[in-house]
PDB file of C-alpha atoms (C1' of nucleotides) in Angstrom:
ATOM      1  CA  MET A   1     167.475 107.538 285.205  1.00 34.00           C
ATOM      2  CA  VAL A   2     168.435 110.780 286.721  1.00 33.00           C
ATOM      3  CA  GLU A   3     171.517 109.421 288.309  1.00 33.00           C
ATOM      4  CA  GLU A   4     172.548 107.959 285.022  1.00 33.00           C
ATOM      5  CA  ALA A   5     172.221 111.211 283.212  1.00 33.00           C
ATOM      6  CA  ALA A   6     174.060 113.092 285.886  1.00 33.00           C
ATOM      7  CA  ASN A   7     176.929 110.714 285.640  1.00 34.00           C
ATOM      8  CA  HIS A   8     176.903 110.963 281.950  1.00 33.00           C
ATOM      9  CA  GLN A   9     177.287 114.654 281.971  1.00 33.00           C
ATOM     10  CA  CYS A  10     179.719 115.374 284.711  1.00 32.00           C
ATOM     11  CA  MET A  11     181.520 112.098 284.111  1.00 32.00           C
ATOM     12  CA  ASP A  12     182.598 111.926 287.641  1.00 32.00           C
ATOM     13  CA  LYS A  13     182.123 109.823 290.667  1.00 33.00           C
ATOM     14  CA  ARG A  14     179.127 111.106 292.471  1.00 34.00           C
ATOM     15  CA  ILE A  15     180.349 114.260 294.052  1.00 33.00           C
ATOM     16  CA  ASN A  16     177.078 115.044 295.686  1.00 36.00           C
ATOM     17  CA  SER A  17     175.582 111.887 297.041  1.00 37.00           C
ATOM     18  CA  SER A  18     171.945 112.544 296.497  1.00 40.00           C
ATOM     19  CA  GLN A  19     169.149 110.353 297.737  1.00 42.00           C
ATOM     20  CA  ASP A  20     169.014 108.603 294.417  1.00 46.00           C
ATOM     21  CA  ASP A  21     172.579 107.574 294.725  1.00 49.00           C
ATOM     22  CA  ALA A  22     172.083 106.226 298.183  1.00 55.00           C
ATOM     23  CA  ASP A  23     169.250 104.063 296.915  1.00 72.00           C
ATOM     24  CA  VAL A  24     171.209 102.473 294.128  1.00 82.00           C
ATOM     25  CA  ARG A  25     172.583  99.057 294.861  1.00 86.00           C
ATOM     26  CA  LYS A  26     175.834  97.875 293.373  1.00 86.00           C
ATOM     27  CA  GLY A  27     177.867  94.738 293.422  1.00 87.00           C
ATOM     28  CA  PRO A  28     176.843  91.136 293.044  1.00 89.00           C
ATOM     29  CA  TRP A  29     173.201  90.399 292.457  1.00 91.00           C
ATOM     30  CA  THR A  30     171.304  88.488 295.075  1.00 89.00           C
ATOM     31  CA  MET A  31     168.954  85.681 294.309  1.00 89.00           C
ATOM     32  CA  GLU A  32     166.001  87.808 295.362  1.00 89.00           C
ATOM     33  CA  GLU A  33     166.977  90.487 292.897  1.00 90.00           C
ATOM     34  CA  ASP A  34     167.379  87.921 290.153  1.00 91.00           C
ATOM     35  CA  LEU A  35     163.960  86.535 290.818  1.00 91.00           C
ATOM     36  CA  ILE A  36     162.393  89.953 290.799  1.00 92.00           C
ATOM     37  CA  LEU A  37     164.018  90.743 287.496  1.00 91.00           C
ATOM     38  CA  ILE A  38     163.165  87.418 285.934  1.00 90.00           C
ATOM     39  CA  ASN A  39     159.556  87.567 286.955  1.00 90.00           C
ATOM     40  CA  TYR A  40     159.133  91.143 285.922  1.00 91.00           C
ATOM     41  CA  ILE A  41     160.508  90.443 282.478  1.00 89.00           C
ATOM     42  CA  ALA A  42     158.457  87.258 282.187  1.00 88.00           C
ATOM     43  CA  ASN A  43     155.352  89.265 282.785  1.00 87.00           C
ATOM     44  CA  HIS A  44     156.169  92.530 281.120  1.00 87.00           C
ATOM     45  CA  GLY A  45     158.957  91.853 278.701  1.00 84.00           C
ATOM     46  CA  GLU A  46     162.207  93.664 278.202  1.00 84.00           C
ATOM     47  CA  GLY A  47     162.739  97.230 277.241  1.00 76.00           C
ATOM     48  CA  ASP A  48     163.212 100.651 278.800  1.00 86.00           C
ATOM     49  CA  TRP A  49     165.502  99.304 281.449  1.00 90.00           C
ATOM     50  CA  ASN A  50     165.455 102.342 283.665  1.00 89.00           C
ATOM     51  CA  THR A  51     161.690 102.262 283.877  1.00 89.00           C
ATOM     52  CA  LEU A  52     161.813  98.528 284.309  1.00 91.00           C
ATOM     53  CA  ALA A  53     164.196  98.804 287.213  1.00 90.00           C
ATOM     54  CA  ARG A  54     161.977 101.305 288.931  1.00 88.00           C
ATOM     55  CA  SER A  55     158.722  99.510 288.225  1.00 89.00           C
ATOM     56  CA  ALA A  56     160.087  96.191 289.394  1.00 90.00           C
ATOM     57  CA  GLY A  57     161.227  97.798 292.606  1.00 89.00           C
ATOM     58  CA  LEU A  58     164.851  97.011 292.027  1.00 88.00           C
ATOM     59  CA  LYS A  59     167.292  99.450 293.512  1.00 88.00           C
ATOM     60  CA  ARG A  60     169.537  99.048 290.519  1.00 91.00           C
ATOM     61  CA  THR A  61     170.310 101.158 287.532  1.00 90.00           C
ATOM     62  CA  GLY A  62     168.716 100.209 284.278  1.00 90.00           C
ATOM     63  CA  LYS A  63     172.141  99.426 282.960  1.00 91.00           C
ATOM     64  CA  SER A  64     172.793  97.007 285.735  1.00 93.00           C
ATOM     65  CA  CYS A  65     169.502  95.233 285.121  1.00 93.00           C
ATOM     66  CA  ARG A  66     170.125  95.005 281.445  1.00 91.00           C
ATOM     67  CA  LEU A  67     173.609  93.627 281.956  1.00 91.00           C
ATOM     68  CA  ARG A  68     172.432  91.088 284.485  1.00 93.00           C
ATOM     69  CA  TRP A  69     169.656  89.914 282.213  1.00 92.00           C
ATOM     70  CA  LEU A  70     171.717  89.767 279.057  1.00 89.00           C
ATOM     71  CA  ASN A  71     174.790  88.160 280.519  1.00 89.00           C
ATOM     72  CA  TYR A  72     173.349  85.878 283.107  1.00 89.00           C
ATOM     73  CA  LEU A  73     169.613  85.492 283.538  1.00 88.00           C
ATOM     74  CA  ARG A  74     168.421  85.195 279.981  1.00 86.00           C
ATOM     75  CA  PRO A  75     167.254  81.598 279.563  1.00 85.00           C
ATOM     76  CA  ASP A  76     169.013  81.084 276.264  1.00 83.00           C
ATOM     77  CA  VAL A  77     172.340  82.230 277.533  1.00 84.00           C
ATOM     78  CA  ARG A  78     174.971  79.524 277.776  1.00 83.00           C
ATOM     79  CA  ARG A  79     177.667  79.952 280.345  1.00 80.00           C
ATOM     80  CA  GLY A  80     180.878  78.063 280.733  1.00 78.00           C
ATOM     81  CA  ASN A  81     182.074  75.001 278.861  1.00 79.00           C
ATOM     82  CA  ILE A  82     183.270  76.798 275.787  1.00 83.00           C
ATOM     83  CA  THR A  83     183.747  74.039 273.308  1.00 85.00           C
ATOM     84  CA  PRO A  84     186.875  73.605 271.228  1.00 84.00           C
ATOM     85  CA  GLU A  85     184.785  74.517 268.224  1.00 84.00           C
ATOM     86  CA  GLU A  86     183.686  77.714 269.872  1.00 86.00           C
ATOM     87  CA  GLN A  87     187.183  78.509 270.952  1.00 86.00           C
ATOM     88  CA  LEU A  88     188.498  78.199 267.439  1.00 87.00           C
ATOM     89  CA  LEU A  89     185.665  80.265 266.130  1.00 88.00           C
ATOM     90  CA  ILE A  90     186.448  82.954 268.658  1.00 87.00           C
ATOM     91  CA  MET A  91     190.100  82.943 267.644  1.00 87.00           C
ATOM     92  CA  GLU A  92     189.207  83.044 264.001  1.00 87.00           C
ATOM     93  CA  LEU A  93     186.738  85.864 264.386  1.00 88.00           C
ATOM     94  CA  HIS A  94     188.997  87.818 266.701  1.00 88.00           C
ATOM     95  CA  SER A  95     191.776  87.625 264.179  1.00 86.00           C
ATOM     96  CA  ARG A  96     189.385  89.050 261.649  1.00 85.00           C
ATOM     97  CA  TRP A  97     187.552  91.644 263.656  1.00 86.00           C
ATOM     98  CA  GLY A  98     189.711  92.403 266.658  1.00 85.00           C
ATOM     99  CA  ASN A  99     188.028  93.320 269.899  1.00 85.00           C
ATOM    100  CA  ARG A 100     184.576  93.556 268.398  1.00 88.00           C
ATOM    101  CA  TRP A 101     183.202  91.342 271.118  1.00 90.00           C
ATOM    102  CA  SER A 102     179.554  91.919 270.511  1.00 88.00           C
ATOM    103  CA  LYS A 103     180.013  91.180 266.839  1.00 87.00           C
ATOM    104  CA  ILE A 104     181.882  88.016 267.650  1.00 88.00           C
ATOM    105  CA  ALA A 105     179.270  87.035 270.201  1.00 88.00           C
ATOM    106  CA  ARG A 106     176.548  87.204 267.584  1.00 88.00           C
ATOM    107  CA  GLN A 107     178.260  84.393 265.753  1.00 88.00           C
ATOM    108  CA  LEU A 108     178.124  82.187 268.800  1.00 87.00           C
ATOM    109  CA  PRO A 109     174.523  81.543 269.762  1.00 85.00           C
ATOM    110  CA  GLY A 110     173.940  81.807 273.477  1.00 86.00           C
ATOM    111  CA  ARG A 111     177.294  83.358 274.201  1.00 90.00           C
ATOM    112  CA  THR A 112     177.582  86.914 275.447  1.00 90.00           C
ATOM    113  CA  ASP A 113     180.148  89.495 274.535  1.00 89.00           C
ATOM    114  CA  ASN A 114     181.165  89.686 278.157  1.00 90.00           C
ATOM    115  CA  GLU A 115     181.867  85.997 278.370  1.00 90.00           C
ATOM    116  CA  ILE A 116     183.803  85.928 275.146  1.00 90.00           C
ATOM    117  CA  LYS A 117     185.790  88.939 276.221  1.00 89.00           C
ATOM    118  CA  ASN A 118     186.618  87.331 279.540  1.00 88.00           C
ATOM    119  CA  TYR A 119     187.424  84.060 277.856  1.00 88.00           C
ATOM    120  CA  TRP A 120     189.729  85.690 275.408  1.00 87.00           C
ATOM    121  CA  ARG A 121     191.607  87.673 278.020  1.00 84.00           C
ATOM    122  CA  THR A 122     191.983  84.871 280.532  1.00 83.00           C
ATOM    123  CA  ARG A 123     192.352  81.812 278.367  1.00 79.00           C
ATOM    124  CA  ILE A 124     193.588  82.844 274.973  1.00 76.00           C
ATOM    125  CA  GLN A 125     195.477  86.081 275.278  1.00 70.00           C
ATOM    126  CA  LYS A 126     197.534  84.802 278.156  1.00 65.00           C
ATOM    127  CA  LYS A 127     198.420  81.582 276.372  1.00 62.00           C
ATOM    128  CA  PRO A 128     200.201  82.718 273.269  1.00 55.00           C
ATOM    129  CA  LYS A 129     202.201  79.527 273.009  1.00 47.00           C
ATOM    130  CA  GLN A 130     199.257  77.230 272.696  1.00 48.00           C
ATOM    131  CA  CYS A 131     197.681  79.569 270.221  1.00 47.00           C
ATOM    132  CA  GLU A 132     200.666  79.823 267.972  1.00 47.00           C
ATOM    133  CA  SER A 133     199.621  76.717 266.163  1.00 47.00           C
ATOM    134  CA  PHE A 134     196.402  78.341 265.097  1.00 47.00           C
ATOM    135  CA  ASP A 135     196.451  79.604 261.573  1.00 46.00           C
ATOM    136  CA  TYR A 136     194.854  83.002 261.916  1.00 44.00           C
ATOM    137  CA  GLN A 137     194.869  83.578 258.184  1.00 43.00           C
ATOM    138  CA  SER A 138     193.019  80.481 257.264  1.00 42.00           C
ATOM    139  CA  PRO A 139     189.454  80.716 256.102  1.00 39.00           C
ATOM    140  CA  MET A 140     186.683  79.183 258.112  1.00 40.00           C
ATOM    141  CA  MET A 141     187.349  75.607 258.887  1.00 39.00           C
ATOM    142  CA  THR A 142     184.880  72.823 259.021  1.00 38.00           C
ATOM    143  CA  MET A 143     183.646  71.745 262.376  1.00 38.00           C
ATOM    144  CA  ASP A 144     185.490  68.474 262.080  1.00 38.00           C
ATOM    145  CA  ASN A 145     188.722  70.298 261.711  1.00 39.00           C
ATOM    146  CA  HIS A 146     187.884  72.450 264.662  1.00 39.00           C
ATOM    147  CA  ALA A 147     187.545  69.536 266.952  1.00 36.00           C
ATOM    148  CA  SER A 148     190.657  67.716 266.009  1.00 36.00           C
ATOM    149  CA  THR A 149     192.850  70.780 265.800  1.00 36.00           C
ATOM    150  CA  SER A 150     191.865  72.180 269.116  1.00 36.00           C
ATOM    151  CA  GLN A 151     192.446  68.943 270.885  1.00 36.00           C
ATOM    152  CA  SER A 152     196.000  68.963 269.745  1.00 35.00           C
ATOM    153  CA  ASN A 153     196.803  72.482 270.758  1.00 37.00           C
ATOM    154  CA  GLY A 154     196.247  71.680 274.366  1.00 34.00           C
ATOM    155  CA  VAL A 155     194.040  74.553 275.302  1.00 35.00           C
ATOM    156  CA  GLU A 156     191.360  72.596 276.994  1.00 36.00           C
ATOM    157  CA  ASP A 157     188.401  74.346 278.382  1.00 37.00           C
ATOM    158  CA  VAL A 158     187.876  74.019 282.054  1.00 36.00           C
ATOM    159  CA  ALA A 159     184.388  73.640 283.352  1.00 37.00           C
ATOM    160  CA  PRO A 160     183.502  76.688 285.320  1.00 37.00           C
ATOM    161  CA  GLN A 161     182.514  76.412 288.932  1.00 40.00           C
ATOM    162  CA  MET A 162     180.779  79.680 289.358  1.00 39.00           C
ATOM    163  CA  SER A 163     177.616  78.300 290.777  1.00 41.00           C
ATOM    164  CA  HIS A 164     179.076  77.841 294.191  1.00 42.00           C
ATOM    165  CA  GLN A 165     180.198  81.390 294.075  1.00 46.00           C
ATOM    166  CA  MET A 166     176.842  82.823 293.353  1.00 46.00           C
ATOM    167  CA  TYR A 167     174.549  84.164 295.974  1.00 50.00           C
ATOM    168  CA  SER A 168     177.148  83.739 298.614  1.00 44.00           C
ATOM    169  CA  ASN A 169     176.161  86.795 300.531  1.00 43.00           C
ATOM    170  CA  ASP A 170     172.883  87.896 301.923  1.00 43.00           C
ATOM    171  CA  THR A 171     170.712  85.299 300.362  1.00 41.00           C
ATOM    172  CA  ASN A 172     169.383  81.931 301.232  1.00 42.00           C
ATOM    173  CA  ALA A 173     168.906  79.002 298.976  1.00 39.00           C
ATOM    174  CA  ASP A 174     165.342  78.596 300.080  1.00 40.00           C
ATOM    175  CA  ALA A 175     164.370  81.312 297.718  1.00 40.00           C
ATOM    176  CA  PHE A 176     164.824  78.858 294.914  1.00 39.00           C
ATOM    177  CA  ALA A 177     162.168  76.554 296.169  1.00 39.00           C
ATOM    178  CA  ALA A 178     159.893  79.029 297.809  1.00 39.00           C
ATOM    179  CA  PRO A 179     157.213  80.536 295.653  1.00 41.00           C
ATOM    180  CA  MET A 180     157.176  84.245 295.566  1.00 42.00           C
ATOM    181  CA  LEU A 181     154.928  85.763 298.096  1.00 41.00           C
ATOM    182  CA  SER A 182     154.281  89.250 296.960  1.00 43.00           C
ATOM    183  CA  ASP A 183     151.108  90.127 295.183  1.00 47.00           C
ATOM    184  CA  ASN A 184     151.269  88.308 291.928  1.00 45.00           C
ATOM    185  CA  SER A 185     147.638  88.953 291.273  1.00 50.00           C
ATOM    186  CA  GLY A 186     147.227  86.377 288.593  1.00 51.00           C
ATOM    187  CA  GLU A 187     150.457  87.013 286.809  1.00 58.00           C
ATOM    188  CA  ASN A 188     152.809  84.266 285.900  1.00 64.00           C
ATOM    189  CA  PHE A 189     155.435  83.656 288.429  1.00 68.00           C
ATOM    190  CA  TRP A 190     158.756  81.943 287.951  1.00 68.00           C
ATOM    191  CA  THR A 191     161.470  80.598 290.067  1.00 69.00           C
ATOM    192  CA  VAL A 192     164.970  80.734 288.667  1.00 64.00           C
ATOM    193  CA  GLU A 193     164.858  77.009 288.061  1.00 61.00           C
ATOM    194  CA  ASP A 194     161.523  77.166 286.294  1.00 64.00           C
ATOM    195  CA  PHE A 195     162.782  79.909 284.129  1.00 63.00           C
ATOM    196  CA  TRP A 196     166.005  78.329 283.049  1.00 58.00           C
ATOM    197  CA  THR A 197     164.319  75.089 282.133  1.00 59.00           C
ATOM    198  CA  GLN A 198     161.858  76.763 279.797  1.00 56.00           C
ATOM    199  CA  PRO A 199     162.366  76.481 276.090  1.00 52.00           C
ATOM    200  CA  PHE A 200     162.734  80.101 275.201  1.00 46.00           C
ATOM    201  CA  ASP A 201     162.003  81.150 271.648  1.00 46.00           C
ATOM    202  CA  GLY A 202     163.148  84.520 270.658  1.00 41.00           C
ATOM    203  CA  GLU A 203     164.582  86.566 273.396  1.00 37.00           C
TER     204      GLU A 203
ATOM    205  C1'  DA B   1     198.422  75.844 308.952  1.00 87.96           C
ATOM    206  C1'  DA B   2     198.789  80.247 307.209  1.00 87.96           C
ATOM    207  C1'  DC B   3     199.717  83.167 303.686  1.00 87.96           C
ATOM    208  C1'  DC B   4     200.312  84.667 298.993  1.00 87.96           C
ATOM    209  C1'  DC B   5     199.363  84.793 294.231  1.00 87.96           C
ATOM    210  C1'  DG B   6     197.177  84.155 289.966  1.00 87.96           C
ATOM    211  C1'  DG B   7     193.057  82.596 287.374  1.00 87.96           C
ATOM    212  C1'  DA B   8     188.288  83.111 286.291  1.00 87.96           C
ATOM    213  C1'  DC B   9     184.252  85.428 286.218  1.00 87.96           C
ATOM    214  C1'  DA B  10     180.738  89.086 287.365  1.00 87.96           C
ATOM    215  C1'  DA B  11     179.866  93.682 287.459  1.00 87.96           C
ATOM    216  C1'  DC B  12     180.930  98.513 286.852  1.00 87.96           C
ATOM    217  C1'  DC B  13     182.547 102.582 284.289  1.00 87.96           C
ATOM    218  C1'  DG B  14     183.107 105.790 280.637  1.00 87.96           C
ATOM    219  C1'  DC B  15     182.056 106.843 276.152  1.00 87.96           C
ATOM    220  C1'  DC B  16     179.412 107.006 271.963  1.00 87.96           C
ATOM    221  C1'  DG B  17     175.596 106.956 268.677  1.00 87.96           C
ATOM    222  C1'  DG B  18     170.789 107.041 267.742  1.00 87.96           C
ATOM    223  C1'  DG B  19     166.097 108.269 268.654  1.00 87.96           C
ATOM    224  C1'  DC B  20     162.871 111.478 270.192  1.00 87.96           C
ATOM    225  C1'  DG B  21     160.658 115.612 271.923  1.00 87.96           C
TER     226       DG B  21
ATOM    227  C1'  DC C   1     168.577 122.177 265.216  1.00 87.96           C
ATOM    228  C1'  DC C   2     169.496 121.085 269.868  1.00 87.96           C
ATOM    229  C1'  DG C   3     169.552 118.749 274.098  1.00 87.96           C
ATOM    230  C1'  DC C   4     168.278 114.773 276.709  1.00 87.96           C
ATOM    231  C1'  DC C   5     167.790 110.001 277.507  1.00 87.96           C
ATOM    232  C1'  DC C   6     168.586 105.315 276.528  1.00 87.96           C
ATOM    233  C1'  DG C   7     170.913 101.297 274.949  1.00 87.96           C
ATOM    234  C1'  DG C   8     175.098  99.240 273.416  1.00 87.96           C
ATOM    235  C1'  DC C   9     179.967  98.543 273.476  1.00 87.96           C
ATOM    236  C1'  DG C  10     184.713  97.863 275.041  1.00 87.96           C
ATOM    237  C1'  DG C  11     187.851  98.445 278.832  1.00 87.96           C
ATOM    238  C1'  DT C  12     188.628  97.923 283.546  1.00 87.96           C
ATOM    239  C1'  DT C  13     188.001  96.685 288.299  1.00 87.96           C
ATOM    240  C1'  DG C  14     186.343  93.860 292.147  1.00 87.96           C
ATOM    241  C1'  DT C  15     185.782  89.504 294.218  1.00 87.96           C
ATOM    242  C1'  DC C  16     186.083  84.806 295.053  1.00 87.96           C
ATOM    243  C1'  DC C  17     188.500  80.563 294.936  1.00 87.96           C
ATOM    244  C1'  DG C  18     192.100  77.118 294.457  1.00 87.96           C
ATOM    245  C1'  DG C  19     196.773  75.959 294.226  1.00 87.96           C
ATOM    246  C1'  DG C  20     201.405  76.651 295.508  1.00 87.96           C
ATOM    247  C1'  DT C  21     204.925  77.879 298.871  1.00 87.96           C
TER     248       DT C  21
END
DNA sequence: AACCCGGACAACCGCCGGGCG
DNA sequence: CCGCCCGGCGGTTGTCCGGGT
């Protein structure tokens, strides 16, 4: 996108607020935007995010769309409830690779680098005491060991309650139930619920 | 009851590398 | 070869909420 490139080059906050800039939305995604993105990808697939954003009619940067899709909307993404096994794996891999979040995330199916990064910073990094018991030098443990060890170190995962936080602004919950109205002209159309309940092979 | 503070998560920002014309 | 664009990555910020005082 033009705006993207401009930023890239001058590396500055938009000095001249062009029309493009004014059109770009930021901040939390609304349910309507999610649905637009989901349906567009369901019908056209991923790729070329800047073009996708424009074609779908989203006033977002391609980057923003990509991030939203990868970290939140993708059907195979798992959010919250990091299991003790996953936690230990994260600690093990982080001790090996450091802050290579995307690399670590690839070892945890359904988890995103963003979530792991957040998890590490908020739950693990800030709780050095509980983590002291973890043997960072040990080779990979078996899953059985994972479970029992993590229970004893007291770092219990807390179920996230983000759902109530989502779509709190200019959206209404009806959008979930209501079918999309715009011209779908024979294309598949998904609600968020439909989408998330689909078995999703591949990406 | 009101306010403050910290935790948790989503989203943005800046940078970099690769692909392509 | 060079410049542009895009995607990916890691760091950081913004926002909401719940608990404590």
